[in-house]
PDB file of C-alpha atoms and ligand atoms in Angstrom:
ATOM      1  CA  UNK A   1       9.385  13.242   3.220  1.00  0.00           C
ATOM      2  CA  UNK A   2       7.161  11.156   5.981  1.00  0.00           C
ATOM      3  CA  UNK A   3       7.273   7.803   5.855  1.00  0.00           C
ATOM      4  CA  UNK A   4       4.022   5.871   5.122  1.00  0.00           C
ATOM      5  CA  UNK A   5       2.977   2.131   6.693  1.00  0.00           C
ATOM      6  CA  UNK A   6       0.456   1.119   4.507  1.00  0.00           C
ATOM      7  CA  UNK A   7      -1.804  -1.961   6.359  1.00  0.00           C
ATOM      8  CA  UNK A   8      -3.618  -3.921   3.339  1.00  0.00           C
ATOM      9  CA  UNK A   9      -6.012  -6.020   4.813  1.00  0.00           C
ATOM     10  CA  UNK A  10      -7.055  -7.804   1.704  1.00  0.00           C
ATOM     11  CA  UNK A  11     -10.273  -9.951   2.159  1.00  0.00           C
ATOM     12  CA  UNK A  12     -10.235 -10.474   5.936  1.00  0.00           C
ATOM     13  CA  UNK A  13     -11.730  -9.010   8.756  1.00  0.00           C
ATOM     14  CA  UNK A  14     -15.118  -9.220  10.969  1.00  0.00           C
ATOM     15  CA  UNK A  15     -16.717  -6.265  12.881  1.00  0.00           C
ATOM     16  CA  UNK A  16     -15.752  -8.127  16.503  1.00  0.00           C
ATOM     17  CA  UNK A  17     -11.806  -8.280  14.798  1.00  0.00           C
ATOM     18  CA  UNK A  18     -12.301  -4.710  14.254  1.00  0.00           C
ATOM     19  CA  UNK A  19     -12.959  -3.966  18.129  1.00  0.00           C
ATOM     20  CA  UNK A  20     -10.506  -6.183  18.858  1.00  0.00           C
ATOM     21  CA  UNK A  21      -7.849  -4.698  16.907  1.00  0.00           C
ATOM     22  CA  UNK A  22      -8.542  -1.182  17.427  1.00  0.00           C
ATOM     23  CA  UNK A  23      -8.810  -1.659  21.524  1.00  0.00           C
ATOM     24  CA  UNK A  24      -5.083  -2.823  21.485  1.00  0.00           C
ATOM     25  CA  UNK A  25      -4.398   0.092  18.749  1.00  0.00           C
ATOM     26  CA  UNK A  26      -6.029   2.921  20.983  1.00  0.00           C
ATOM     27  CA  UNK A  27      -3.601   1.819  24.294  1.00  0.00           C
ATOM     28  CA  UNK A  28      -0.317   1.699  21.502  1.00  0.00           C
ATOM     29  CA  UNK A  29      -0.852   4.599  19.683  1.00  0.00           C
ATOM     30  CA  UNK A  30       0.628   7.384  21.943  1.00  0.00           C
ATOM     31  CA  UNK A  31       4.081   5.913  21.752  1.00  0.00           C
ATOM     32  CA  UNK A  32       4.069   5.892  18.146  1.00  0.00           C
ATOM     33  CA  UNK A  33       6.361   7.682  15.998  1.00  0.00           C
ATOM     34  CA  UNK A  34       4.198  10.343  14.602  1.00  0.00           C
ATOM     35  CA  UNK A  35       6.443  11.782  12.165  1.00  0.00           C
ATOM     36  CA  UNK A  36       5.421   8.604  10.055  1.00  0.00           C
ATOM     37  CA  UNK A  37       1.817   8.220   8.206  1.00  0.00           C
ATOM     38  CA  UNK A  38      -0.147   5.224   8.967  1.00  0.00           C
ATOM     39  CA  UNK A  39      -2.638   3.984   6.526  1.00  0.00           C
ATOM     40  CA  UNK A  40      -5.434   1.164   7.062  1.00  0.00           C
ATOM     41  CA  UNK A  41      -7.253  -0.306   4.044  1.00  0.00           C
ATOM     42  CA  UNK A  42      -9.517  -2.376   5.399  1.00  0.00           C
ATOM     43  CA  UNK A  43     -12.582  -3.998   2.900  1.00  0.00           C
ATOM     44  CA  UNK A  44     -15.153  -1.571   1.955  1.00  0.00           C
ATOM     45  CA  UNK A  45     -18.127  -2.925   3.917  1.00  0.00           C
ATOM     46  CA  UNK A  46     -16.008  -1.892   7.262  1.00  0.00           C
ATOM     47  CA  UNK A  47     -14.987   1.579   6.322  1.00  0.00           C
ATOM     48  CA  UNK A  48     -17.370   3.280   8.857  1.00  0.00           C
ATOM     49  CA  UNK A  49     -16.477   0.920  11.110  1.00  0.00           C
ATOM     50  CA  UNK A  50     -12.972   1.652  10.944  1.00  0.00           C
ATOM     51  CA  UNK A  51     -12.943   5.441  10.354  1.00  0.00           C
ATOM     52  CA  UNK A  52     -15.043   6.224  13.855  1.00  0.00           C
ATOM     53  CA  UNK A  53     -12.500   3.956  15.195  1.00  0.00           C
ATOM     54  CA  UNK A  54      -9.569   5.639  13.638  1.00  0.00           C
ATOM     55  CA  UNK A  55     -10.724   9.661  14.434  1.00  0.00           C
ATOM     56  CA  UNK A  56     -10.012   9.418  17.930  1.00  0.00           C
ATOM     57  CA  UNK A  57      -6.563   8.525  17.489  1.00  0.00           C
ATOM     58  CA  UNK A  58      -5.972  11.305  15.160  1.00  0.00           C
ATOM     59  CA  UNK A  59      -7.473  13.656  18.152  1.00  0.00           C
ATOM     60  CA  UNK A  60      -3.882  15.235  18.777  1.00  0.00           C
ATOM     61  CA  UNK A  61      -2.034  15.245  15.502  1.00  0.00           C
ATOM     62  CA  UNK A  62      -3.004  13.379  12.243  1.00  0.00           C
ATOM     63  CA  UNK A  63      -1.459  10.747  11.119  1.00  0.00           C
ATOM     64  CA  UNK A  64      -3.857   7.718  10.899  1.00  0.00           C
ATOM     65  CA  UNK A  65      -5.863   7.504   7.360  1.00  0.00           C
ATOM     66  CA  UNK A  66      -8.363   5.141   5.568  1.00  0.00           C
ATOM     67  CA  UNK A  67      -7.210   3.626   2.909  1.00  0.00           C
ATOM     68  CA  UNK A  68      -9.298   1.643   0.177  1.00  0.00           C
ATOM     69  CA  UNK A  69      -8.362  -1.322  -2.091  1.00  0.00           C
ATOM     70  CA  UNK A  70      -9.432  -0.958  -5.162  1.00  0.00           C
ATOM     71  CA  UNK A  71     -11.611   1.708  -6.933  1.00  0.00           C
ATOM     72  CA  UNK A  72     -13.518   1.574 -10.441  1.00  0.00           C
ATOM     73  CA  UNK A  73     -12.446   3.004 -13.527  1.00  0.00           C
ATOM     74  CA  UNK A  74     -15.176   4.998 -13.721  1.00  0.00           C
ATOM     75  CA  UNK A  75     -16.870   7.682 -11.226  1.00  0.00           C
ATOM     76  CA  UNK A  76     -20.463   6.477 -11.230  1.00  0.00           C
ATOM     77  CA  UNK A  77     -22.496   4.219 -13.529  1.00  0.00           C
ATOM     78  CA  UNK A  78     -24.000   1.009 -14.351  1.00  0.00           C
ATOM     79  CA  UNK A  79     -21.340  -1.282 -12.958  1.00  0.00           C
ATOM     80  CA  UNK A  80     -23.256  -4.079 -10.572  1.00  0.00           C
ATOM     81  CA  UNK A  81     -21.037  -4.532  -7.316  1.00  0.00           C
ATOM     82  CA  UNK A  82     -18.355  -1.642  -7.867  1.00  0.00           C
ATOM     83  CA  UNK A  83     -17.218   0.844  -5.850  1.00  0.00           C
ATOM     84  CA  UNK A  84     -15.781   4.374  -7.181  1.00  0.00           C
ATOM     85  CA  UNK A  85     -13.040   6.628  -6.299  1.00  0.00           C
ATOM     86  CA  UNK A  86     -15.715   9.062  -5.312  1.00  0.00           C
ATOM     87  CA  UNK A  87     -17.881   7.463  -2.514  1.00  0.00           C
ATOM     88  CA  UNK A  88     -14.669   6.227  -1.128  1.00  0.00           C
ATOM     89  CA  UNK A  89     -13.803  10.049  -0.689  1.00  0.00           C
ATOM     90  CA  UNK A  90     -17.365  10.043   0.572  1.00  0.00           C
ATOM     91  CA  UNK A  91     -16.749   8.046   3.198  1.00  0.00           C
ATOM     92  CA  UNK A  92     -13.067   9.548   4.820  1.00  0.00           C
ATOM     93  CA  UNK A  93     -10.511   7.707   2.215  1.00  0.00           C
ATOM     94  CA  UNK A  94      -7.620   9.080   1.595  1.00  0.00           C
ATOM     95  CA  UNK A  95      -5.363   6.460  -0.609  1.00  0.00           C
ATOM     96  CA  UNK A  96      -6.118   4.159  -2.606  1.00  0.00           C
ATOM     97  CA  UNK A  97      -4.240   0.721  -3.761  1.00  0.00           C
ATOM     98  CA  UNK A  98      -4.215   0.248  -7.509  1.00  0.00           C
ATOM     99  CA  UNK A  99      -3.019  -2.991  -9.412  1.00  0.00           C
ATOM    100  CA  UNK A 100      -2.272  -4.682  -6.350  1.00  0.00           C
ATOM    101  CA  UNK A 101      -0.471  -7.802  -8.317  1.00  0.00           C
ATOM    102  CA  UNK A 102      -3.938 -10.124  -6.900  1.00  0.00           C
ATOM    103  CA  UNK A 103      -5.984  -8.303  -8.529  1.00  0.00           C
ATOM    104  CA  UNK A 104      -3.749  -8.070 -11.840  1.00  0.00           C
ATOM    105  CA  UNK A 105      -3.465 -11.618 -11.964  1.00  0.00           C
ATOM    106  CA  UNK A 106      -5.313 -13.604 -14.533  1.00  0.00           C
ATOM    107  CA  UNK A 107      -6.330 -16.360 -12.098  1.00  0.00           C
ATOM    108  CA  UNK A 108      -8.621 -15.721  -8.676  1.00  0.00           C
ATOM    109  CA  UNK A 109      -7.831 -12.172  -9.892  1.00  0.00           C
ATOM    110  CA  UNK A 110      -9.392  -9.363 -12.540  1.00  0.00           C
ATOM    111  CA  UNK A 111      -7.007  -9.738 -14.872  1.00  0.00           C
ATOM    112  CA  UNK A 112      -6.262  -5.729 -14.699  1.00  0.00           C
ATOM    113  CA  UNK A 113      -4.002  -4.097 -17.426  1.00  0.00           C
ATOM    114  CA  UNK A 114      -1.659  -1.639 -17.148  1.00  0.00           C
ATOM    115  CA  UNK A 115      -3.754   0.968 -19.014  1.00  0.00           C
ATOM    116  CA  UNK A 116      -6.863   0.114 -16.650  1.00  0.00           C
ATOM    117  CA  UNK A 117      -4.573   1.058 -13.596  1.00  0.00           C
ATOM    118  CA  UNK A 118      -3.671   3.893 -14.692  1.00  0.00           C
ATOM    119  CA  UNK A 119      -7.919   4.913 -15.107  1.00  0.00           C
ATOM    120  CA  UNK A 120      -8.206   3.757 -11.565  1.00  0.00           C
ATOM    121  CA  UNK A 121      -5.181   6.198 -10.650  1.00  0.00           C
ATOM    122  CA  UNK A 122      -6.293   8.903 -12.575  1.00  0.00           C
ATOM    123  CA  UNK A 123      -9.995   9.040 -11.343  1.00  0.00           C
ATOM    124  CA  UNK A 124      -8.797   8.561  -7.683  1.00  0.00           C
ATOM    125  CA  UNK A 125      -6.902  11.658  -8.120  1.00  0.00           C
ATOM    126  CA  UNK A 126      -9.796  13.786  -9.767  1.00  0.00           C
ATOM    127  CA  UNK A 127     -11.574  12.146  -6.839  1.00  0.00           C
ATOM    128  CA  UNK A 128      -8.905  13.975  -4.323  1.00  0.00           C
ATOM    129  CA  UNK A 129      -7.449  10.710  -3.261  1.00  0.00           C
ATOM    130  CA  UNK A 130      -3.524   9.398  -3.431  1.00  0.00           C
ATOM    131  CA  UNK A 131      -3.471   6.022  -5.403  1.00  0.00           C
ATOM    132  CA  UNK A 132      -0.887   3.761  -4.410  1.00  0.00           C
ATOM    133  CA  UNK A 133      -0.010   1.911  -7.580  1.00  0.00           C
ATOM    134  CA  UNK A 134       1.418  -1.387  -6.848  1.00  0.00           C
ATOM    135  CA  UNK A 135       4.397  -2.734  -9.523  1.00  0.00           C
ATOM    136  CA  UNK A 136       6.283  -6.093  -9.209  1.00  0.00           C
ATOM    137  CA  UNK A 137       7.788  -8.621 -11.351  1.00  0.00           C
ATOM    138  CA  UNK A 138       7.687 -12.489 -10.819  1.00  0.00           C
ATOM    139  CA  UNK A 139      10.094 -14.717 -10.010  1.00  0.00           C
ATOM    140  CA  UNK A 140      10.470 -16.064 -14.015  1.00  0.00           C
ATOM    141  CA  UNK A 141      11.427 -12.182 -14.614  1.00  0.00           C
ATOM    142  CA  UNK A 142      14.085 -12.014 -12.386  1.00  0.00           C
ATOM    143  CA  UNK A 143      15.653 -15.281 -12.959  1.00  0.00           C
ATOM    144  CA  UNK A 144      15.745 -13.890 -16.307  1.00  0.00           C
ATOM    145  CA  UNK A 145      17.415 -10.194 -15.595  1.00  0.00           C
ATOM    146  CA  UNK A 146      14.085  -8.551 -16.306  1.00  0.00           C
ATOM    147  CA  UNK A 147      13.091  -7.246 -13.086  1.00  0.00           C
ATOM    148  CA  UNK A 148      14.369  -3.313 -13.448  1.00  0.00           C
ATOM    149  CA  UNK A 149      12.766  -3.522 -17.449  1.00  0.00           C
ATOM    150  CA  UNK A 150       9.509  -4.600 -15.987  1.00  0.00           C
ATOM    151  CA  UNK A 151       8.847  -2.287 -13.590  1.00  0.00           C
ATOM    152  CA  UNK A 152       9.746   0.508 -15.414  1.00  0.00           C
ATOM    153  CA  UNK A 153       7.076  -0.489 -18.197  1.00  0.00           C
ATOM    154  CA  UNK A 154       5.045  -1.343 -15.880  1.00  0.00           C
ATOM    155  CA  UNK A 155       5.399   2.261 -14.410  1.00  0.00           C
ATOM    156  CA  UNK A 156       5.047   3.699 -17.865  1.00  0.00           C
ATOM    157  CA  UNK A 157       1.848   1.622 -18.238  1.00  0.00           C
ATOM    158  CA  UNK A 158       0.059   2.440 -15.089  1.00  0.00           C
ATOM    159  CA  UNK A 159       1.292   6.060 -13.780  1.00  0.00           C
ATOM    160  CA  UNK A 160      -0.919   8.641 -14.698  1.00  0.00           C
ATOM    161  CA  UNK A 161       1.038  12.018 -15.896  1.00  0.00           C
ATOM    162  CA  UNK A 162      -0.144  14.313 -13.489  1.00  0.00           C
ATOM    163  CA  UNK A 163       1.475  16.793 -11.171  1.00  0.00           C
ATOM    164  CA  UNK A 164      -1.174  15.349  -8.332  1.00  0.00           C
ATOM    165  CA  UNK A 165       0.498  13.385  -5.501  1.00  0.00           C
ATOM    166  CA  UNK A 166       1.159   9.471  -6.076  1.00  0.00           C
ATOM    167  CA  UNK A 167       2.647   6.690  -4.136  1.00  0.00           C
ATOM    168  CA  UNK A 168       4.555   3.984  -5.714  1.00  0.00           C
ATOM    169  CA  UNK A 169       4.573   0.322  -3.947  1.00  0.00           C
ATOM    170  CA  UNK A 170       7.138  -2.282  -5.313  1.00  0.00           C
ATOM    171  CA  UNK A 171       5.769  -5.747  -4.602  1.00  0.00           C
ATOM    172  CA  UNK A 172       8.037  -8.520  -5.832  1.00  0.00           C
ATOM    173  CA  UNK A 173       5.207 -11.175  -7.190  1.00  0.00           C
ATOM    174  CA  UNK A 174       7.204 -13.987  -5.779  1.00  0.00           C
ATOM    175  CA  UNK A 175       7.389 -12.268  -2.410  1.00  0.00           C
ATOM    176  CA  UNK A 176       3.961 -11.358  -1.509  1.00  0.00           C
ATOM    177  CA  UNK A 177       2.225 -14.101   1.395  1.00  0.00           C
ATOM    178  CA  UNK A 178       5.046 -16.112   0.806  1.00  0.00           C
ATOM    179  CA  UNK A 179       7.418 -15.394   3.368  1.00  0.00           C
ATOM    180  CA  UNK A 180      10.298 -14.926   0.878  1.00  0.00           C
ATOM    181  CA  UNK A 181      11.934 -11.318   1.109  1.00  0.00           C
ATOM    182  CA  UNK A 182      14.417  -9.666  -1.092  1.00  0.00           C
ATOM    183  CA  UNK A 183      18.040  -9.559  -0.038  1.00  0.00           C
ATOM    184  CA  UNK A 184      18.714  -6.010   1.108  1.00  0.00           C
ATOM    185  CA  UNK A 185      20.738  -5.505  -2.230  1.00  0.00           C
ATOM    186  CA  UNK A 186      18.192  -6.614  -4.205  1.00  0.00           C
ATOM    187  CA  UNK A 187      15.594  -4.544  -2.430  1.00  0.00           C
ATOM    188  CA  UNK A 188      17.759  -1.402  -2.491  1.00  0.00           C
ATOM    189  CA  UNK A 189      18.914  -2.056  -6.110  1.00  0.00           C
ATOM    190  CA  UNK A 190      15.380  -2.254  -7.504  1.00  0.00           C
ATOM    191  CA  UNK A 191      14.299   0.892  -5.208  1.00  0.00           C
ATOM    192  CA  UNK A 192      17.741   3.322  -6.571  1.00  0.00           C
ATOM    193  CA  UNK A 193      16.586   2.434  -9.995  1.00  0.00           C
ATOM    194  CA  UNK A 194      12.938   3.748  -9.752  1.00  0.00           C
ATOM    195  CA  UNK A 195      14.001   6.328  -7.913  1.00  0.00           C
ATOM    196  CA  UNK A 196      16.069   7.772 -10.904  1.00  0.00           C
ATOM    197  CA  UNK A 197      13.135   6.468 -13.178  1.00  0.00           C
ATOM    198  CA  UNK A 198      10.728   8.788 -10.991  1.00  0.00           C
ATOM    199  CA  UNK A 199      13.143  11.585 -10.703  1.00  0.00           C
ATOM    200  CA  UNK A 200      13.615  11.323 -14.683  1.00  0.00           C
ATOM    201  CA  UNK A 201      10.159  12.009 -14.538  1.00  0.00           C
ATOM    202  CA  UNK A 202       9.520  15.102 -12.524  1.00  0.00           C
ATOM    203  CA  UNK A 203       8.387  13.078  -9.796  1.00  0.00           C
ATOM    204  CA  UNK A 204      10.316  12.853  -7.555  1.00  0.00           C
ATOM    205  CA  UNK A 205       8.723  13.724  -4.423  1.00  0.00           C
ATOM    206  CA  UNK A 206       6.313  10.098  -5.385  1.00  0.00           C
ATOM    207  CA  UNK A 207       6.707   7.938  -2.052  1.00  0.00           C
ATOM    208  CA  UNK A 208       8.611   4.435  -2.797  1.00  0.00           C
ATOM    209  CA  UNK A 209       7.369   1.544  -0.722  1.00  0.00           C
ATOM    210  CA  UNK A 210       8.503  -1.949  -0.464  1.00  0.00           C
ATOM    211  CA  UNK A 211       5.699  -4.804  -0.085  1.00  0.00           C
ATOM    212  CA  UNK A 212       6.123  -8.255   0.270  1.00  0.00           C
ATOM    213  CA  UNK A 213       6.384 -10.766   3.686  1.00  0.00           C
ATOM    214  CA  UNK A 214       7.037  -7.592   5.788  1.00  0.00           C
ATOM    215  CA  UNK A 215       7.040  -8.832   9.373  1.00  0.00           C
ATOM    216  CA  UNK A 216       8.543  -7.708  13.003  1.00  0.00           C
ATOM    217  CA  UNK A 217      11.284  -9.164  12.163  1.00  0.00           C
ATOM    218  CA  UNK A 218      12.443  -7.343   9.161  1.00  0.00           C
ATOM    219  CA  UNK A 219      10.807  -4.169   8.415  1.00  0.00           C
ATOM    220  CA  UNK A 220      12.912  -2.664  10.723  1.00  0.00           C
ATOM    221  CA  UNK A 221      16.021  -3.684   8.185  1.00  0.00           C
ATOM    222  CA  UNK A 222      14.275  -2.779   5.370  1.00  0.00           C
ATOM    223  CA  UNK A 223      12.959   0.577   6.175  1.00  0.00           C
ATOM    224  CA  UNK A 224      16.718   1.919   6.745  1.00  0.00           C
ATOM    225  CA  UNK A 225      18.002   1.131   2.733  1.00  0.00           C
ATOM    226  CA  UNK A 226      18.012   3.947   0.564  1.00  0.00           C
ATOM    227  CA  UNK A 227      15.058   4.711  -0.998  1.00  0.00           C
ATOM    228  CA  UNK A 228      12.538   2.997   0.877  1.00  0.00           C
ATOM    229  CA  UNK A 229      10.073   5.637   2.020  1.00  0.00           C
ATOM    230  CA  UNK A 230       7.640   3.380   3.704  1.00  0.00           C
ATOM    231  CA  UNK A 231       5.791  -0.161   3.809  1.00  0.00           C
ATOM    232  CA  UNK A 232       3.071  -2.177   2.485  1.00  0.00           C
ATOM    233  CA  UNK A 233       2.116  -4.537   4.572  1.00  0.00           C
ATOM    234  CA  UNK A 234      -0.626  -8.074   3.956  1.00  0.00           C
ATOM    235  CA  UNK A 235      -0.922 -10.194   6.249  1.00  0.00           C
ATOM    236  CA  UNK A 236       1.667  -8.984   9.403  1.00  0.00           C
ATOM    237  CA  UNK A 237      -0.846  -6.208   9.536  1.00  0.00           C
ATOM    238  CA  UNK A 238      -3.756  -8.440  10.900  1.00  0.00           C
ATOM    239  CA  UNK A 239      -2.294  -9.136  13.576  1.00  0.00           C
ATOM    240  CA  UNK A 240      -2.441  -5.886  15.656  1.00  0.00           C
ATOM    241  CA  UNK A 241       0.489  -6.466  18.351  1.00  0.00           C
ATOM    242  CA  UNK A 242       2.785  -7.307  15.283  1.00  0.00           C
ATOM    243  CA  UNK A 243       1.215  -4.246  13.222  1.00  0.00           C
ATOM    244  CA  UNK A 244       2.268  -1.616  16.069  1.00  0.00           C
ATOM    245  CA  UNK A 245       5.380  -3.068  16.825  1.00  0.00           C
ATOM    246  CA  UNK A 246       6.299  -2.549  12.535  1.00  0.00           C
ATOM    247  CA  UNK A 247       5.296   0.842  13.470  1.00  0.00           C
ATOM    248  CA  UNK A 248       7.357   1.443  16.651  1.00  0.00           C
ATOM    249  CA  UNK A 249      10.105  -0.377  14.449  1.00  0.00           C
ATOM    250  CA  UNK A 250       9.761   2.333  11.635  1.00  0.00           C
ATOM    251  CA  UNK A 251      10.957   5.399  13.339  1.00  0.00           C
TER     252      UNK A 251
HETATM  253  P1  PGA B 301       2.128  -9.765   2.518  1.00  0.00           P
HETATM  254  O1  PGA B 301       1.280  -8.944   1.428  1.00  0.00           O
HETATM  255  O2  PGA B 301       2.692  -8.750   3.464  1.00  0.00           O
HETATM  256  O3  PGA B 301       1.160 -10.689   3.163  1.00  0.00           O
HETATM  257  O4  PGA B 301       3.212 -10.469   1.762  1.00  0.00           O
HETATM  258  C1  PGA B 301       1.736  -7.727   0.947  1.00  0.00           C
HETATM  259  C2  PGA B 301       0.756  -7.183  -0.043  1.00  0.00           C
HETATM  260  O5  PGA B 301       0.134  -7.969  -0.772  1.00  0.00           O
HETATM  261  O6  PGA B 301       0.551  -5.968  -0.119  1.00  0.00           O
END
């Protein structure tokens, strides 16, 4: 199973960043492990920008992809200021993030249900992309010995029964932008459990990630429990030097 370093980078980002970033991506690349996948979701308005940027790196063996954000429920329509699993095909995606926890949330978010997830999930796969569907519980859950319950209906909510590949992200709520990580035992307790969950469900060659405050500094740590097949990663992956050296830390 490759390992895949996912790179959300939520609302941020200018066309002179995206020089920027990709000129000290191009001179880092070659040393990179390229067993591993490397994804970049950067907002929609940039993905041209970022897929010319991203092809030349792939030149020798491919492992870079464009990733999107968010997709609509639906493949086409009337829906002012969406943008469907379909045209981001169109334009080189290949993975998706659905129910990223900021965009389940009720406030500053879109308040997105478990059952609208999965509709995201399942047209991105009729669209021929993988959606990465993001689960986490908050930090009221786990004080109260909920987490494992959560996720799995959560899971049960959101993953679409298919035979089509999907990723799975677990994002801890109370560790995403907040510099708070899991222990290692809680990281690799949560991951054993939904890897038997997937397994009980035929699926288990789904990729697990971890997300949440992945920096330098730990992903290193993380990436080596059991389980973990790969990273999400906010904001560490806006800063490019830190981004590369996550990857050269992943091998
Ligand atoms: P963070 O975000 O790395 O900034 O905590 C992770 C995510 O939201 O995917």
């Amino acid at each position: 199973m490759k390992k895949l370093i996912v790179a959300n980078w939520k609302m941020n980002g200018s066309k002179e960043f995206i020089e920027d970033f990709f000129d000290s991506i191009r001179r880092a690349s070659l040393s990179l492990p390229m067993e591993n996948e490397y994804v970049i979701c950067p907002p929609s308005p940039y993905f041209s920008q970022v897929a010319s940027l991203l092809a030349p790196l792939n030149k020798e063996k491919k492992s870079f992809f464009l990733g999107a954000q968010d997709c609509h429920p639906e493949a086409s329509g009337a829906y002012t200021g969406d943008v469907s699993a379909p045209m981001l095909k169109d334009l080189g995606c290949q993975y998706v993030i659905v129910g990223h926890s900021e965009r389940r949330r009720i406030e500053h978010g879109h308040q997105e249900s478990d059952a609208l997830v999965k509709r995201k999930a399942e047209v991105a796969l009729r669209s021929g992309l993988t959606p990465i569907i993001c689960v986490g519980e908050t930090l009221e859950e786990r004080d109260r010995g909920e987490t494992i319950q959560r996720l799995i209906s959560q899971i049960s909510g959101s993953l679409p029964a298919s035979d089509q590949e999907v990723v799975l992200a677990y994002e801890p709520i109370w560790a995403i932008g907040t510099g708070k990580v899991p222990s290692s035992d809680q990281i690799r307790e949560v991951h054993a459990a939904l890897r038997k969950h997937l397994d009980s469900l035929g699926l288990s060659q789904c990729r697990l990630l971890y997300g949440g405050s992945v920096t330098q500094d730990n992903a290193h740590d993380i990436m080596t429990i059991p389980n973990v097949d790969g990273l999400l990663i906010g904001g560490a992956s806006l800063k490019s030097k830190e981004l590369v050296q996550i990857w050269r830390n992943t091998k």
